[in-house]
XYZ file of C-alpha atoms in Angstrom:
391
model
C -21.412 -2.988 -7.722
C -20.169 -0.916 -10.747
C -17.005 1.553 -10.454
C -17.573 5.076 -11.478
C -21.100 5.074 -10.427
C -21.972 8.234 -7.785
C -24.964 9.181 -6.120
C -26.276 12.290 -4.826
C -28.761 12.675 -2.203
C -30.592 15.888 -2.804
C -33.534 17.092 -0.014
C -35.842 19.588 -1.306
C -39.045 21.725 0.376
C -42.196 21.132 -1.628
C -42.614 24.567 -2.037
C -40.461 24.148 -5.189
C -43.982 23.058 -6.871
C -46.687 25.751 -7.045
C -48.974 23.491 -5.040
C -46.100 22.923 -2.010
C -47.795 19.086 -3.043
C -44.841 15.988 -2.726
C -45.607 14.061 -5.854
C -45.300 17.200 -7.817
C -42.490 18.215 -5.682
C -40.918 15.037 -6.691
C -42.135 15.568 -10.162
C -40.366 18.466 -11.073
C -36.828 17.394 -9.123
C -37.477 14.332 -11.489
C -37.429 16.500 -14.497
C -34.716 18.144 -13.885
C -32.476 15.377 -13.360
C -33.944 13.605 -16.449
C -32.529 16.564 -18.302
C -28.960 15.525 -17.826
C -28.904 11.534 -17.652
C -29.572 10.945 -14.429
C -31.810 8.584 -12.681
C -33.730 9.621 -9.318
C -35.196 7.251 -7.017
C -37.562 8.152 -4.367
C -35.798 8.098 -0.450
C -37.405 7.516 2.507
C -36.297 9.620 5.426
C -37.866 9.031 8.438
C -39.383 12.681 10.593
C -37.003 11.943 13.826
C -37.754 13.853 17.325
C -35.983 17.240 16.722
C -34.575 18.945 19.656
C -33.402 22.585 20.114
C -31.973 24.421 17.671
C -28.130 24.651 19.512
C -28.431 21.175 19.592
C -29.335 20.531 15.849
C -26.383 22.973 14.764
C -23.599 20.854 17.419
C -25.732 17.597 15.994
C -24.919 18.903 12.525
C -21.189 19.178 12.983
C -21.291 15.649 14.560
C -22.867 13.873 11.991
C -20.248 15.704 9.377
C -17.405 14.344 11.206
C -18.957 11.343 11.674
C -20.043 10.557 8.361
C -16.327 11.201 7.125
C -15.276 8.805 9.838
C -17.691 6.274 8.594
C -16.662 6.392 4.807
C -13.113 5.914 6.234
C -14.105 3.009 7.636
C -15.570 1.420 4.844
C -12.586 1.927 3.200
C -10.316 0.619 5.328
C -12.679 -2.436 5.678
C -12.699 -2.871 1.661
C -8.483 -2.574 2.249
C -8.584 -5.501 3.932
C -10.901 -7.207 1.566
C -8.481 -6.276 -1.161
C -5.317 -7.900 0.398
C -6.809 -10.976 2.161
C -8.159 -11.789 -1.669
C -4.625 -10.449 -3.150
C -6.664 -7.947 -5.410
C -8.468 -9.968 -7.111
C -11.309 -7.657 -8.312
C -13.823 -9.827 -9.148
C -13.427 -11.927 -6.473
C -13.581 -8.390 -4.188
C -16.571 -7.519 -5.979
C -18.313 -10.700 -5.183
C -17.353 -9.951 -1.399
C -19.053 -6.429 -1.307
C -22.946 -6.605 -0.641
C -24.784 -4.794 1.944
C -27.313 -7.066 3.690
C -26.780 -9.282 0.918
C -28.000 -7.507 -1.945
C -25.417 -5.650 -4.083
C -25.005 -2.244 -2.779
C -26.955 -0.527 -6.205
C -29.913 -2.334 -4.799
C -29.743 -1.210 -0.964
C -29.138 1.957 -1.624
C -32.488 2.189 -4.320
C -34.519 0.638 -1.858
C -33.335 2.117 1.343
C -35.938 1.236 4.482
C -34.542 2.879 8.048
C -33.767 0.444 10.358
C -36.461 0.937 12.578
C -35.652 -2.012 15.244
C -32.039 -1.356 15.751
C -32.200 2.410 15.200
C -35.880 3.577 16.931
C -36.790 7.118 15.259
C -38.610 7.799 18.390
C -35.195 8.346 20.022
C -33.453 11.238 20.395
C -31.095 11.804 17.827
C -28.135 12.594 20.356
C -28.697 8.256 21.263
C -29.091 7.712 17.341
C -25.697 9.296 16.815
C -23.687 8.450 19.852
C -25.297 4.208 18.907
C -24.099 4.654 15.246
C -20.885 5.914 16.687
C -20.404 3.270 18.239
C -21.313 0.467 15.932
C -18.562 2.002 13.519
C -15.643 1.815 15.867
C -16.895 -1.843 16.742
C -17.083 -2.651 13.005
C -13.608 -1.157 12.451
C -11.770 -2.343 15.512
C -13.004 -5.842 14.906
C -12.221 -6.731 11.361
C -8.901 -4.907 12.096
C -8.020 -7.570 15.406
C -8.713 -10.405 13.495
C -7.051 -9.124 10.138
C -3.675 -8.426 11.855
C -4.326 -12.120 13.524
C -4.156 -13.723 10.221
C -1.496 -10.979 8.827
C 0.549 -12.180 11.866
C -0.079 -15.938 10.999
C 0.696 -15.347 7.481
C 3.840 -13.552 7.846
C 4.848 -16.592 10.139
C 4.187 -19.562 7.231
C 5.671 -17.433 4.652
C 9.350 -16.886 7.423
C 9.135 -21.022 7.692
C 8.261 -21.978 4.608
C 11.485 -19.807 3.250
C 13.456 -21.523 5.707
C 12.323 -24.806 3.650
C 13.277 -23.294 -0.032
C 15.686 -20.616 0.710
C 19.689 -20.844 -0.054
C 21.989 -22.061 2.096
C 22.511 -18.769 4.101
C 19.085 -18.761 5.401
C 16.750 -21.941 4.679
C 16.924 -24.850 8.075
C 19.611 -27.019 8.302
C 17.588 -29.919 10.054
C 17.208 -31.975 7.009
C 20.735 -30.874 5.490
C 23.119 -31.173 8.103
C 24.424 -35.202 8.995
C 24.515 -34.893 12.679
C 27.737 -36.725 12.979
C 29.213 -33.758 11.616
C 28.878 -32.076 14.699
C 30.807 -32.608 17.814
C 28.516 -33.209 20.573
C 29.075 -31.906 24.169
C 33.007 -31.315 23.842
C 34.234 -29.033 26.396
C 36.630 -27.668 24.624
C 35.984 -27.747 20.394
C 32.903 -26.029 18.757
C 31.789 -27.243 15.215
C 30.821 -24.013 12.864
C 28.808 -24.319 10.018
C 29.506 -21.759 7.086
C 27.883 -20.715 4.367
C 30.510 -19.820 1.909
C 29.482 -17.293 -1.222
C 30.656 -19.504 -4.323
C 32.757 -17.367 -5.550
C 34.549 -17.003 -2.531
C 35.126 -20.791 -1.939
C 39.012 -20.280 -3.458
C 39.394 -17.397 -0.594
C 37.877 -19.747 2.256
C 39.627 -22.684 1.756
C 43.232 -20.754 1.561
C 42.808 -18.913 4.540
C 40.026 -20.035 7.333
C 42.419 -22.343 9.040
C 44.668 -18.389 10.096
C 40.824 -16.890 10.790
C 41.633 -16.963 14.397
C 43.949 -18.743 16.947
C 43.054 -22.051 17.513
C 41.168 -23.134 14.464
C 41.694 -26.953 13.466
C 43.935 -27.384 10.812
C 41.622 -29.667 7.894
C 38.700 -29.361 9.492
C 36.729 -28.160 6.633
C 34.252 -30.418 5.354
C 31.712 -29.991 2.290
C 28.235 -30.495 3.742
C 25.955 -29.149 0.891
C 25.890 -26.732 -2.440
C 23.264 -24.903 -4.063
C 23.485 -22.009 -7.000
C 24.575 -19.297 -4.513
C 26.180 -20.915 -1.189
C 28.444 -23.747 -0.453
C 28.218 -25.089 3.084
C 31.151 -26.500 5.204
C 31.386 -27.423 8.599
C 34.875 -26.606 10.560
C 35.986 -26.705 13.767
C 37.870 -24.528 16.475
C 38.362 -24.627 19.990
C 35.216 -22.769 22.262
C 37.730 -20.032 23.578
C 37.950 -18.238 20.204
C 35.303 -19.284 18.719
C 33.426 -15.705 18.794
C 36.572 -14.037 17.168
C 36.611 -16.927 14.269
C 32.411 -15.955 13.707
C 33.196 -12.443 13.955
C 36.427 -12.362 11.207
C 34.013 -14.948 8.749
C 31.492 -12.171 8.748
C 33.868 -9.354 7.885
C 35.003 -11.641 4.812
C 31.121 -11.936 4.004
C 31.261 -15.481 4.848
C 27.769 -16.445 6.682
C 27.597 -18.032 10.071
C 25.150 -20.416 10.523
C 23.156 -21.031 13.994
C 22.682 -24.779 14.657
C 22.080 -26.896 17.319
C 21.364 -30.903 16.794
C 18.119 -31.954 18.212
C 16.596 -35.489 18.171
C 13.019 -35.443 16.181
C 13.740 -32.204 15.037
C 12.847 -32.775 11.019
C 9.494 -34.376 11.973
C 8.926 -31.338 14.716
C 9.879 -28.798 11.863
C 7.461 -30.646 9.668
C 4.375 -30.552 12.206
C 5.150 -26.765 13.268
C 4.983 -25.656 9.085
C 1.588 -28.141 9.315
C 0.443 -26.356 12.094
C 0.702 -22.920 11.209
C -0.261 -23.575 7.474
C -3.333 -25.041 8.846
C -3.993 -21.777 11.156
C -3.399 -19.676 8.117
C -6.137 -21.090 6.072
C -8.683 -21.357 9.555
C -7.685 -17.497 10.146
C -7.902 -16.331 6.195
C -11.715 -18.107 5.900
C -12.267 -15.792 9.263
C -10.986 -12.653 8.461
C -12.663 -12.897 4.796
C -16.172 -13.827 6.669
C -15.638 -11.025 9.157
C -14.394 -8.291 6.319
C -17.292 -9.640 4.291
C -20.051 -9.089 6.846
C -17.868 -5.659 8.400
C -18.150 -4.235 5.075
C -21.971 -4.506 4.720
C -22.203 -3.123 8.612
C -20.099 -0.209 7.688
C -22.228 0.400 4.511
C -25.116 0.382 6.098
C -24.044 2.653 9.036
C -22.323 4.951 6.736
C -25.906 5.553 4.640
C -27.836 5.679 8.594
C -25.710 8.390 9.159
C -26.106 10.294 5.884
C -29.910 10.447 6.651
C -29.664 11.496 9.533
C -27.415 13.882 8.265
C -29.273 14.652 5.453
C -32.368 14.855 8.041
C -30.426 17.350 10.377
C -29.810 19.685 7.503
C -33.201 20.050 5.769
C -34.341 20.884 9.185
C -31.804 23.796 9.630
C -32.596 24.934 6.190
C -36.025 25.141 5.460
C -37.325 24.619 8.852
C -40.494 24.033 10.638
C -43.191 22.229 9.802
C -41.348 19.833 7.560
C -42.418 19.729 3.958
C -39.544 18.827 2.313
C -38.855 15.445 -0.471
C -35.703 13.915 -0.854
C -34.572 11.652 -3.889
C -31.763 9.439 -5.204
C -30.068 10.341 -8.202
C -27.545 7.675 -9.705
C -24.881 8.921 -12.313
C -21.709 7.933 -13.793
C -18.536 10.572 -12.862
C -19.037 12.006 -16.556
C -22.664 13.092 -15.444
C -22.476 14.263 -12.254
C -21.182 17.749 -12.602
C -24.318 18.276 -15.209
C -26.306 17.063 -12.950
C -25.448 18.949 -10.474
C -25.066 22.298 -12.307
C -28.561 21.709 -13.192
C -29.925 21.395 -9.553
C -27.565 24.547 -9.035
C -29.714 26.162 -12.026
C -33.154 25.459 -11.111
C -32.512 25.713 -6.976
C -29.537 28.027 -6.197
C -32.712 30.641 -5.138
C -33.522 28.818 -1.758
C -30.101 29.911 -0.685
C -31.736 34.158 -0.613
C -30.258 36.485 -2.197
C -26.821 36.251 -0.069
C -26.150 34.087 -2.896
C -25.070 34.511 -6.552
C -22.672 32.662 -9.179
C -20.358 34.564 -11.419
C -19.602 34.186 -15.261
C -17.664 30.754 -13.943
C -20.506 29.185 -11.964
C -18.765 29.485 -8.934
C -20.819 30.748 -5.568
C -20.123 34.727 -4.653
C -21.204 35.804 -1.315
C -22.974 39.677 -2.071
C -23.670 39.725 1.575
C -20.186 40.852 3.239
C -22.068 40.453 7.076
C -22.961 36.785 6.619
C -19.649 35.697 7.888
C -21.147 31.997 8.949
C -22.691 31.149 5.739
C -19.243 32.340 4.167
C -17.509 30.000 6.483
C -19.987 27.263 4.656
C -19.341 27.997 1.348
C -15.227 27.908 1.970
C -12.467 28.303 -0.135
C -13.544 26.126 -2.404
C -16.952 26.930 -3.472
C -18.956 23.645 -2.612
C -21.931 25.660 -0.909
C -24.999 23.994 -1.911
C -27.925 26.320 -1.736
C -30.168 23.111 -0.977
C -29.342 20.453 1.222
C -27.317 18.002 -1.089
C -24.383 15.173 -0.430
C -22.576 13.542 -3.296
C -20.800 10.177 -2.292
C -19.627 6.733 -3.852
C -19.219 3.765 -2.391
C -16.512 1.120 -3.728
């Protein structure tokens, strides 16, 4: 898959040759995109059951929204391609294929999925299946994306605990437990994790912290290049009050509790959990890989039928219409596209002209619904015609 490659899906009626004949139909849309760089493929849209016209106009709006909801998705799938592989491009690259062919391919040779999407069904089913499919596709690679994020975000809280500093890494394998009086019902052991530069400050004045504190009891357990950490001792009653005033000097508390087997237990748990992490990652990247080429592939489904729904509504019955490919880098596709403009802007009627800027005038001040189509923006297409990318 190469980056700053768009296509645009263009539907035509044949009556753009003088013969109203396909191949020369296709001929001369050929041609024109020649002109400017591009390449066209032929695409094969399928002649679905077409229903009233109020319901191809609400079916119209549908599949708009719809396909918008779809690209979204694909999207957010490749999202959480990109951070389970930490960005790596190529290696995301590698990940995106649509029914295992890279997407370039699948979209050249496009064949409608005639067992899972029947084109003998109405296209209300088609739409509300395809629906459906995308919030599966979406809801499942997000569950089991926020399961590993979860997992993840677990190892990396216990494996700090193992290489932090001595205000927030475990004390299991740094703390002697004869250090600690045991089951006293009166004194409490603290353990402190002094600042270094405070040391001078703690040592002068932690035995006047609080009432009760015992005189001495300061003991140098452990040092590293931020924290020193001491244990002292003070009776229970006051023990909240001597916590409390070693905060307000910036002086950090430690929780800790002794507890038989507890370095071999804190060993198995980072085991554990590091071994989930890797189980869960090889998941979610299987899931994101396959939910990517699901979303792809429902994301184009829709566009035809899309693309279907609108040649329908615009040059109507009996259908005699081609439809072609074109692939173009970003640089091309505004030539490209001013071209089709050029040569087709006259199956839009005369309601339609472009001033000395090329952008779309309405001369027709009573056509208040194909105004609302063109919007504020200009993007009316005279001819049915979607421009997308997919990365």
């Amino acid at each position: 898959m190469s980056k700053g490659t768009k296509y645009i899906l263009v539907s035509l009626p044949t009556s753009i040759s003088t013969s109203n004949d396909r191949e020369e139909a296709f001929n001369a849309l050929q041609a024109t995109v020649a002109n400017e760089n591009g390449e066209l493929f032929s695409f094969r849209i399928p002649e679905f059951k077409i229903g009233t016209l109020d319901a191809l106009v609400q079916q119209a709006d549908e599949l708009a929204k719809l396909e918008s909801s779809c690209e979204n998705v694909v999207g957010k799938v490749g999202d959480s391609l990109k951070n389970i592989l930490d960005g790596d491009e190529e290696k995301i690259a590698e990940q995106k294929t649509v029914n295992d062919k890279p997407v370039d391919q699948y979209l050249r040779t496009f064949m409608w999925n005639k067992v899972k999407y029947r084109a003998d069904k109405p296209l209300a089913e088609l739409i509300d299946s395809l629906q459906k499919e995308a919030s599966s596709i979406e809801n499942d690679v997000k569950g089991k994306y926020n399961q590993y994020n979860q997992v993840k975000t677990n190892l990396a809280a216990l494996q700090r605990k193992q290489t932090g500093n001595l205000s927030t890494k475990s004390l299991t394998s740094i703390v002697d437990p004869s250090l600690i009086i045991q089951d006293s019902e009166y004194l409490e052991t603290h353990l402190i994790a002094v600042p270094n530069n405070l040391i001078k400050d703690f040592l002068r004045s932690y035995e006047t912290l609080a009432p009760m504190v015992v005189p001495r009891s300061a003991i140098l357990v452990e040092s590293d290049s931020e924290y020193t950490l001491y244990t002292v001792t003070s009776f229970k009653k006051h023990s909240l009050e001597f916590v409390h005033k070693c905060r307000e000097r910036k002086w950090v508390p430690r929780d800790y509790k002794y507890k038989e087997g507890g370095r071999e237990e804190e060993r198995k748990e980072i085991d554990k959990v590091g071994a989930d992490e890797k189980k869960l990652w090889g998941e979610a990247l299987r899931l994101g890989r396959t939910g990517w080429s699901e979303a792809v592939m429902v994301w184009i489904h829709v566009l035809v039928l899309r693309v279907f729904v609108e040649t329908v509504l615009r040059y109507g019955l009996p259908l005699s219409f081609v439809c072609g490919l074109v692939r173009v880098n970003l640089k091309q596709a505004k030539k490209v596209k001013s071209a089709l403009d050029t040569n087709y802007s006259y199956l839009g009627g005369n309601a339609f002209t472009r001033d000395k800027k090329g952008r779309i005038t309405n001369d027709n001040a009573g056509s208040s619904e194909m105004h609302m189509q063109i919007g504020e923006s200009g993007d009316y297409s005279a001819f049915v015609c979607y421009e997308f990318e997919v990365n």
